[in-house]
XYZ file of C-alpha atoms in Angstrom:
523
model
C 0.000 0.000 0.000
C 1.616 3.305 -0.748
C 0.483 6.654 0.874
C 1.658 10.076 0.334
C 4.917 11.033 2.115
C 3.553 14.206 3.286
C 0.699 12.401 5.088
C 3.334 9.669 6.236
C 5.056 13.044 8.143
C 1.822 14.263 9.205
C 1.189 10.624 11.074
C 4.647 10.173 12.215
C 4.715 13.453 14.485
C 1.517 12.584 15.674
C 2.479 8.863 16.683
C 6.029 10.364 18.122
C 4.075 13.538 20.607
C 0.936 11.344 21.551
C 3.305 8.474 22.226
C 6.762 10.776 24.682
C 3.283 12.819 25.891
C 1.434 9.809 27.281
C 4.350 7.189 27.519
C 5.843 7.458 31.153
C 2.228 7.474 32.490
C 0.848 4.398 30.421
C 4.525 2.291 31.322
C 3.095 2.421 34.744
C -0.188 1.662 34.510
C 0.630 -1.221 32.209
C 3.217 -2.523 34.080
C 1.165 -2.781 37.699
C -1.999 -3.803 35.903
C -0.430 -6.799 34.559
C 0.534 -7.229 38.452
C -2.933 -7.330 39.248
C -3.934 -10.317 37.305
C -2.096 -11.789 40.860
C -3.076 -8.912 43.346
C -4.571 -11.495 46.032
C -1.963 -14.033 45.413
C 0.713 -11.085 45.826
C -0.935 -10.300 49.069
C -1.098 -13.879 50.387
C 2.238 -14.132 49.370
C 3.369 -10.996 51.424
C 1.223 -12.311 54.393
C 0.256 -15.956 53.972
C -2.299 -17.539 56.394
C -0.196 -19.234 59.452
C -2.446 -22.286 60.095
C -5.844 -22.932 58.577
C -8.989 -21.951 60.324
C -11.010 -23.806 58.438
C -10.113 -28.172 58.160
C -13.412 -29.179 57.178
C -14.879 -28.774 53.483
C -17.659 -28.819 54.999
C -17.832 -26.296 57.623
C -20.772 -25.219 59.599
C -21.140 -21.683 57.934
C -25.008 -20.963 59.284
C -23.702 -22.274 63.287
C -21.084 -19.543 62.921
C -23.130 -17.064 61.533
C -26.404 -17.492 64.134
C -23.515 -17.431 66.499
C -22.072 -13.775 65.756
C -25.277 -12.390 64.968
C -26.688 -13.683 68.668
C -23.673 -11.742 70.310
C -22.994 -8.980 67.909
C -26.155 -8.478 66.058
C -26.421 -4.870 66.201
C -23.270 -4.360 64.500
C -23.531 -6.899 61.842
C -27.201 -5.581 60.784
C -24.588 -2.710 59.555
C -23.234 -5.582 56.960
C -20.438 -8.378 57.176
C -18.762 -10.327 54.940
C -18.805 -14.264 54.946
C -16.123 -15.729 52.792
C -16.885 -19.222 51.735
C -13.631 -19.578 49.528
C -10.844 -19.308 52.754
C -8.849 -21.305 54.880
C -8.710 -18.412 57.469
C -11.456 -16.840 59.764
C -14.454 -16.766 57.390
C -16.541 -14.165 58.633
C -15.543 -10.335 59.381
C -17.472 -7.013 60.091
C -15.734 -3.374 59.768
C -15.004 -1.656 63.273
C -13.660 1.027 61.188
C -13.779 1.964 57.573
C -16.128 0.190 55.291
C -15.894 -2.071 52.181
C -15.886 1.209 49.676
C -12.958 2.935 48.807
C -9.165 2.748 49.958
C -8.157 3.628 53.383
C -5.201 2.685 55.091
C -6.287 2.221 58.726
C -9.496 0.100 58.326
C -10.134 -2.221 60.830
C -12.173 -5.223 60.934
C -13.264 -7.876 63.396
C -12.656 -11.746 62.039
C -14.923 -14.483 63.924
C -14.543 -18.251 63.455
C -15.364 -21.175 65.691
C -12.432 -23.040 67.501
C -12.487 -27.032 67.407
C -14.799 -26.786 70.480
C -17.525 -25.099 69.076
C -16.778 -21.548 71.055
C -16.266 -18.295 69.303
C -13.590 -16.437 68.287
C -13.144 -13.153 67.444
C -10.210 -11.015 66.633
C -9.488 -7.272 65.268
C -7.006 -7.068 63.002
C -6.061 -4.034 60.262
C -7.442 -4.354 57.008
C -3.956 -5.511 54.735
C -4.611 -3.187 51.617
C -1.598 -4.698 49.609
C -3.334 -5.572 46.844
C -5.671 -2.605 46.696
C -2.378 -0.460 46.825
C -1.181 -2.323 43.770
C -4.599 -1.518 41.876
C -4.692 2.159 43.077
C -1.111 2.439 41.166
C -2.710 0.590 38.575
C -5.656 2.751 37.852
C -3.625 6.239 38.624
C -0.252 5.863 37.734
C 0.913 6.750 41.412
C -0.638 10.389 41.206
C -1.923 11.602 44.836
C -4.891 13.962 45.101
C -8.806 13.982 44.083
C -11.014 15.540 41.536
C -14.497 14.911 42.661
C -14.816 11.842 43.714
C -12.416 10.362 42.110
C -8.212 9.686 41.777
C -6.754 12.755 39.875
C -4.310 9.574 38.318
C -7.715 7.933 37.222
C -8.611 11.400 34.730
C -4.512 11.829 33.927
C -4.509 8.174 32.353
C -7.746 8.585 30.831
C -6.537 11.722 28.981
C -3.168 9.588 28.606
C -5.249 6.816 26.958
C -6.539 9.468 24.350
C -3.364 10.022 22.791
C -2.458 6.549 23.423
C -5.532 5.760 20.983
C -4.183 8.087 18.550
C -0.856 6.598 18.914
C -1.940 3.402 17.953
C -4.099 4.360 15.026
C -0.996 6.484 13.650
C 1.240 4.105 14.407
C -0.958 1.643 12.074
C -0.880 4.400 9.355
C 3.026 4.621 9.508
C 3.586 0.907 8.896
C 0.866 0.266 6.348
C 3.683 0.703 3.408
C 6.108 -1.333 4.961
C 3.829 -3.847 6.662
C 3.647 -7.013 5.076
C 7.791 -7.032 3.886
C 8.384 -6.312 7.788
C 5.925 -7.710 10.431
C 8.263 -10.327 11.522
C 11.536 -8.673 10.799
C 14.085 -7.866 13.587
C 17.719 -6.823 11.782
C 19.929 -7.518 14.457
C 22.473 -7.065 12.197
C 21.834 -3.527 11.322
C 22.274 -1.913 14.353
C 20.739 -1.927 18.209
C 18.308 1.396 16.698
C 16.756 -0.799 13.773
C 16.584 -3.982 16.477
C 14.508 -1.918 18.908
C 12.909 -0.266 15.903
C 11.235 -3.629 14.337
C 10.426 -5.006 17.903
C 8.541 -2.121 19.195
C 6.377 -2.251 15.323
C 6.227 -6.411 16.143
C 5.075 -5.908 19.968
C 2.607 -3.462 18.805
C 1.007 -4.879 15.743
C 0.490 -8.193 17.480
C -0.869 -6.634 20.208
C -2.975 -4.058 18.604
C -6.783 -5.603 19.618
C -5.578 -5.741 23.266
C -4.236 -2.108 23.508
C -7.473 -0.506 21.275
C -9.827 -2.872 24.049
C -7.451 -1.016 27.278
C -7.556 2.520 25.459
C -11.247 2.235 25.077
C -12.476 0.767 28.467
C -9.919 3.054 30.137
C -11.691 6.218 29.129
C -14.697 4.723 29.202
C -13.341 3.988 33.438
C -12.183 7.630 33.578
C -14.642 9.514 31.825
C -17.894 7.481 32.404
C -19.516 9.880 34.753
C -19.765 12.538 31.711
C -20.634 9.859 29.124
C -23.687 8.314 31.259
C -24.456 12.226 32.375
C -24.574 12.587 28.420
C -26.377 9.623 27.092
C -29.384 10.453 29.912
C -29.843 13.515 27.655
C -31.617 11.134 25.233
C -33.853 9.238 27.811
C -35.533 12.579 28.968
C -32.856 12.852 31.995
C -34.079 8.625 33.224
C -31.320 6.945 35.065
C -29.560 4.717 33.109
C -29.789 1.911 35.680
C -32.600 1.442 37.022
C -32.165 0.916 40.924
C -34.742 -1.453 43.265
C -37.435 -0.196 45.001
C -37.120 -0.191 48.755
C -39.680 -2.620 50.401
C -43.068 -1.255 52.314
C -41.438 -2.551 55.576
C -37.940 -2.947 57.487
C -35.905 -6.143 57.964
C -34.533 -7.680 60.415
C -31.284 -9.640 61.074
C -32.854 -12.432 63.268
C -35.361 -12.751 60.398
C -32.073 -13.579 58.445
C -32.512 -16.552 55.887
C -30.221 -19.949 56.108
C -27.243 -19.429 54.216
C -27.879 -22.254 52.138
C -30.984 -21.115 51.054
C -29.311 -18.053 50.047
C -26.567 -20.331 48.215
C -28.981 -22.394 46.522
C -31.280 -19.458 45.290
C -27.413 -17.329 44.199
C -26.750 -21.197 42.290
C -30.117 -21.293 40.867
C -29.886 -17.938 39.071
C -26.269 -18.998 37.433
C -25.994 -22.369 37.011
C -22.211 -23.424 36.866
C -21.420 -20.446 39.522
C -20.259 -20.973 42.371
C -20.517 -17.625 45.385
C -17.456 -18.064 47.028
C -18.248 -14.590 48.962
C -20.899 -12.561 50.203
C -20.890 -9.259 51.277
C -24.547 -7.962 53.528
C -24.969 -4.407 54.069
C -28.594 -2.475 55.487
C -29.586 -5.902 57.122
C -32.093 -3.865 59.885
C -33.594 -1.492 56.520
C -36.020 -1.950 53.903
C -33.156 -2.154 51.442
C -30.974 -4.510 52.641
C -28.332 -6.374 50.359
C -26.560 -9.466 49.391
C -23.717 -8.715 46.762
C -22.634 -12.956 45.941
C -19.073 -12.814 44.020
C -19.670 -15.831 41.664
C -16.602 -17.619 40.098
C -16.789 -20.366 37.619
C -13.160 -20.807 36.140
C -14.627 -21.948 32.712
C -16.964 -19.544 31.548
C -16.875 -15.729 31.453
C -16.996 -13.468 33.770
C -17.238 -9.565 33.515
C -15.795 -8.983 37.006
C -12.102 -8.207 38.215
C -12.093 -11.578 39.577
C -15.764 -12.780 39.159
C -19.491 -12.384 38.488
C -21.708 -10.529 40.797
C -25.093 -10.971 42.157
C -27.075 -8.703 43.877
C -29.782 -9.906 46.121
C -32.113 -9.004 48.831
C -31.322 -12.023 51.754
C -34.691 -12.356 53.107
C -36.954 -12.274 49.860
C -33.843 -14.338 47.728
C -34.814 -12.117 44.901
C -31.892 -11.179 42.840
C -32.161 -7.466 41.891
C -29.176 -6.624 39.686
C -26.286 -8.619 38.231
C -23.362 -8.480 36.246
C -24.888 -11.252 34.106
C -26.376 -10.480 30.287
C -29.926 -9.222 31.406
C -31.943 -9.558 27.912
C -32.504 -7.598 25.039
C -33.918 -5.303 27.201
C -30.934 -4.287 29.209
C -28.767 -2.583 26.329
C -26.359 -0.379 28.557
C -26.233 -2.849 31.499
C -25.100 -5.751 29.292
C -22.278 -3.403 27.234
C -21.003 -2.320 30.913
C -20.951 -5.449 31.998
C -19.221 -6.557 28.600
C -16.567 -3.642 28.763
C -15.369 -4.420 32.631
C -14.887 -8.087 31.287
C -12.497 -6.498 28.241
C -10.513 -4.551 30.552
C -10.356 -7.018 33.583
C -9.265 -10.031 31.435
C -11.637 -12.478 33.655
C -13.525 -13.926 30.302
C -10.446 -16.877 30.149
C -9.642 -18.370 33.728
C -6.406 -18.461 34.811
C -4.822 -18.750 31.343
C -6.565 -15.253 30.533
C -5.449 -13.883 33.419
C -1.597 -14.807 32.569
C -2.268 -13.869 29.021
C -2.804 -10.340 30.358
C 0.195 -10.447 32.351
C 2.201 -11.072 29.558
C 0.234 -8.683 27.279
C 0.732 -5.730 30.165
C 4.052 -6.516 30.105
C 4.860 -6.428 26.398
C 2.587 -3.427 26.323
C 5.152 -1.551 29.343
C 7.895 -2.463 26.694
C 6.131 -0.167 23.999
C 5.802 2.931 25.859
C 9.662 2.408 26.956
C 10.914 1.460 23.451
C 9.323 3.765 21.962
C 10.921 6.675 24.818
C 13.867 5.161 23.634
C 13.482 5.532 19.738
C 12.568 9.137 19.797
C 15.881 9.680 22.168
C 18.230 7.752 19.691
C 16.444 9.645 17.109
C 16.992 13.336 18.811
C 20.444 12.637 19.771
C 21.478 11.546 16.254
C 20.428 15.148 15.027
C 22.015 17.243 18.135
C 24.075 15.273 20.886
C 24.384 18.030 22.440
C 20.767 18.954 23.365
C 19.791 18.940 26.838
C 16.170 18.001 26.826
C 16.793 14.767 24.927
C 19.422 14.036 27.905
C 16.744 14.924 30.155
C 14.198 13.132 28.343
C 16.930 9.792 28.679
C 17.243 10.419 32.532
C 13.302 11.130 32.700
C 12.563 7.839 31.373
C 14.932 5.687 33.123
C 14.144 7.098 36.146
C 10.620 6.550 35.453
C 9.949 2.816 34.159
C 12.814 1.987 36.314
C 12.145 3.650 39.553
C 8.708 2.367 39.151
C 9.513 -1.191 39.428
C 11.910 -0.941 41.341
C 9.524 0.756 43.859
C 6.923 -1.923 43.477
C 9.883 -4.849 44.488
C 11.037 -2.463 47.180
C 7.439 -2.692 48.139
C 7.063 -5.889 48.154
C 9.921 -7.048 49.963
C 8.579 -4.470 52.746
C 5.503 -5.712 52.868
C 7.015 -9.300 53.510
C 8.405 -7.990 56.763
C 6.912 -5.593 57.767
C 3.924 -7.342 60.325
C 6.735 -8.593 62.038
C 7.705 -4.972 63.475
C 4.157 -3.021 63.029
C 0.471 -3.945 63.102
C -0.479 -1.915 60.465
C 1.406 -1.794 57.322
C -0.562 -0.034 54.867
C 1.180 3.453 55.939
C 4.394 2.239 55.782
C 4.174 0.050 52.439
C 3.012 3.458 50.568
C 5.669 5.374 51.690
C 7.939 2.601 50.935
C 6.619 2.908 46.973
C 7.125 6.775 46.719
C 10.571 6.615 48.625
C 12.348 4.083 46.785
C 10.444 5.433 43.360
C 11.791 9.385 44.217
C 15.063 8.042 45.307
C 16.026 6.051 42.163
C 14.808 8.879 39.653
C 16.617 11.746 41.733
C 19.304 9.120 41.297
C 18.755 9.237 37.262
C 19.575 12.913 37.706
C 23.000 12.585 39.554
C 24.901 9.708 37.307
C 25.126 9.264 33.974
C 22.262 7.473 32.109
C 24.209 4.136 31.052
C 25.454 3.848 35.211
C 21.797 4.637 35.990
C 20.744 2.125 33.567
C 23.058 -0.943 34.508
C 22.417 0.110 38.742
C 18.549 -0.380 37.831
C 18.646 -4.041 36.728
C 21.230 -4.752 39.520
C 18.679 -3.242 41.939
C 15.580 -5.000 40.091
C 17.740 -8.352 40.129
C 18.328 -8.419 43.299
C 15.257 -7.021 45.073
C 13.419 -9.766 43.083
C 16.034 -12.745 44.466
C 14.981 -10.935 47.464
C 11.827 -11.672 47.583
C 12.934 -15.361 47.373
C 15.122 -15.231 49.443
C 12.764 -13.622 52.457
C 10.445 -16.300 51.719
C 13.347 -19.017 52.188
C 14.128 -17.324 55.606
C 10.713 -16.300 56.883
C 9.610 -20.018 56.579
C 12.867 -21.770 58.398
C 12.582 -18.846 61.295
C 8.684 -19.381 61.892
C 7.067 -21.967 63.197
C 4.675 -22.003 60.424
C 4.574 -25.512 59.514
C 5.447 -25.043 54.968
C 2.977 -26.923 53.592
C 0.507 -24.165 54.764
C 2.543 -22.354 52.563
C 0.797 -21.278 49.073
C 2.427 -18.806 46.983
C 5.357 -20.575 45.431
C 4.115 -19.345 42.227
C 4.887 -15.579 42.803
C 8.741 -16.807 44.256
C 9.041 -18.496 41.329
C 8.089 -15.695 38.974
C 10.253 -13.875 41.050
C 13.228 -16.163 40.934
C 12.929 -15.773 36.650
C 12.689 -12.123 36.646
C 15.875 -11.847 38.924
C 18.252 -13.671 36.783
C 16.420 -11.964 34.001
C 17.481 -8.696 34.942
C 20.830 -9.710 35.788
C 21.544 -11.440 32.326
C 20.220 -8.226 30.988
C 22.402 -5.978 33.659
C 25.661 -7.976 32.805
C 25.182 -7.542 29.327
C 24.411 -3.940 29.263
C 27.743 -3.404 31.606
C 29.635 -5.414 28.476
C 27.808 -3.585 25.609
C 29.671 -0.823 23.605
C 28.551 2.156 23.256
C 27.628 1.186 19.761
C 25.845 -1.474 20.900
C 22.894 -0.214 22.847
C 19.758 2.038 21.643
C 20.298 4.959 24.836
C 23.313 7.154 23.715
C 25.671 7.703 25.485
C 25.861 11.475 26.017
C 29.360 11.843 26.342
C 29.361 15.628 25.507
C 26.119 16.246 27.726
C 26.249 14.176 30.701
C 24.721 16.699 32.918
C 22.066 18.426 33.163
């Protein structure tokens, strides 16, 4: 296909601003959202259960429950949770906080029954890992509020704009060249052609997943103005239509049999299975079940499953995330656009499908950072905002993961010194991510660049490695032990970065894409 080499010129400066523009912000959001495919196994990993709660498959949920409720009824009619899918205490109530939003010093009471049949109830601080790991996810790391929202939630939306044009330029560019190169990567003519055809490869192969993630995420950031806009045409109606309180109040004592509540959630989805329910307004005329329903083999248009919502005492469901009928036209695209972003339509090999996918998509945004810098620096070595760009970026993709290992490692041992970790593994993200990029600043880019992988190598062995000791100094008995999966991602991704530091420390300066700004090495 040939096109106009004007137009070609138009499309490439396009592709090139959109792309530096949005590029730091998208590595991160890429990069932790393929993290949390594995949020909750990250978090048990970081605190795994000492000794099961729960032996029996078939444990006496409704005793339990009748149990709390007869001694703390009043604060249950609030709402609990009863988790049907967990080896540790299965039910739990907020004492401070509540289920919406992200705070760090939520606190909730966990009741299960001992061997003897007696109660037991313990507060303990809500672990937010794995909700930190989302909120840098969704925001990129950006602190502050716009309504009532993340002001990182609006900055990646508007990122994901010129991401979309990116992508559709991007397309344009290659069009000419497409077919003769799609597979191509000329080692042999020089580290800025390598780079070159593997950042057109990554992002041609990939191009469905990253026009499905620019879509849903402005659809995420923006959808308060696009459902404010399409009411406009339904003479100002809601767009979701909410249930109608009932003529009377409940009451908790009045509280159905959790298996009836089971069997009417199974009924409704056959295949499901609720593996959690969450009660809220149980003393109200709106009280509500929300049922997370998981089926590994089918669909689901959750972050981690289906949900059903459900008033307990007449076992009517109200709402779901499940297609609703012809009749249900917005409810059934939302539904269908969470399960695009979330990656939860293919079980578990989805879910590692998007990991890889965030991953390779991370690589774009810093390929392509390093493309226009190799291109800038061929035309002016000497200009200081492409060194500033180079330092910029390394700082940036860098400093972000090697904040989130840094994190992670933290968060392994931290409980053993305070109660409540959530302050502490926050501040241990922003300090190690400001540290490394003020770092950036201070050496020269190809030192900054080989002390990076060192630092991501070995924070990942690390993470083995605390594992390995935290297991032969507790008394935890290892086969209550989980999470080998994330030590041994770990373990690959630690001699991964090494092979790569090594190298890098070998390579000429010839031989690698970031130039070396000999003439400019500070800023």
């Amino acid at each position: 296909m040939k096109i106009r080499s004007d137009i070609l010129r138009t499309y490439q400066g396009v592709h090139t601003w959109t792309g530096i523009i949005a590029g730091l912000v998208l590595f991160i959001g890429f990069y932790a959202g393929s993290l949390t495919m594995f949020k909750h196994e990250i978090q048990q990993w970081a605190a795994p259960i000492q000794a099961p709660k729960i032996t029996s498959s078939n444990y006496d949920y409704q005793t339990l429950v009748d149990t709390v409720i007869n001694e703390h009824g009043a604060q249950l009619a609030k709402g609990f949770n009863l988790d049907l899918h967990t080896q540790d205490a299965p039910l739990s109530w907020y004492i401070k906080g509540n289920a919406r939003g992200m705070e760090l010093d939520k606190q909730l009471n966990f009741a299960h029954l001992n061997a003897d049949g007696t109660l037991n109830v313990s507060a303990q601080t809500e672990n937010e890992l794995a909700d930190l790991v989302d909120y840098l996810h969704r925001t990129a790391g950006f602190i502050g509020e716009i309504g009532h929202d993340q002001s990182g939630v609006y900055i990646l939306g508007i990122a994901c704009i010129l991401y979309f044009l990116a992508l559709v330029s991007g397309v344009i560019i290659l069009l000419p060249t497409l077919v003769k190169t799609f597979f191509a990567l000329r080692k042999e003519k020089g580290p800025s052609r390598f780079w070159l055809d593997s950042h057109n490869l990554v992002g041609i192969a990939s191009l469905p997943f990253h026009l499905v993630i620019a879509f849903t995420v402005v659809v995420f950031a923006f959808h308060d103005f696009i459902y404010g806009g399409l009411a406009q045409f339904y003479d100002g109606k809601p767009l979701f239509q909410r249930p109608t309180p009932a003529a009377q109040s409940f009451h908790i004592e009045n509280l159905p049999r959790i298996d009836e509540q089971v069997f009417a959630a199974k009924n409704y989805a056959p295949g499901y299975e609720p593996i959690h329910i969450r009660y809220s307004n149980l003393n109200s005329a709106s009280p509500s079940a929300v049922f997370m329903m998981s089926n590994n083999n089918a669909v689901v248009r959750g972050p981690d499953t289906d949900y059903l919502f459900m008033n307990p005492y007449t076992l009517e469901v109200v709402n779901s995330s499940y297609p609703q009928g012809e009749g249900a036209v917005w409810g059934n695209m939302v539904a269908s656009i969470f399960s695009l972003h979330f990656g939860t339509y293919g079980g578990d090999w989805g879910r590692w499908g998007y990991f890889v996918m965030g991953l390779l998509g991370a690589f774009l945004f810093y390929s392509g950072n390093l493309l226009w810098i190799d291109k800038r620096f061929k035309k002016d070595a000497n200009k200081r905002s492409t060194l500033f760009m180079a330092k910029l970026t390394i700082g940036v993709c860098f400093g972000s993961m090697i904040a989130v290992a840094f994190t992670l490692v933290a968060a392994k041992w931290l409980p053993t010194f305070v109660s409540n970790t959530n302050y502490a593994t926050l501040y241990s993200y922003y300090a190690a991510f400001f540290a490394f990029v003020i770092y950036c600043f201070l050496k020269p880019v190809k030192k900054a660049t080989i002390v990076g992988l060192y630092l991501l190598a070995g924070l990942c062995a690390l993470m083995v490695l605390s594992t390995l000791l935290k297991l032969a100094l507790s008394n935890v008995n290892s086969l209550f032990y989980t999470s080998y999966m994330v030590d041994i991602v770990a373990a690959i991704f630690a001699a991964l970065f090494f092979n790569m530091a090594k190298r890098q420390q070998q390579k000429q300066a010839t031989q690698t894409i970031m130039p070396a700004f000999q003439q400019a090495n500070q800023i």
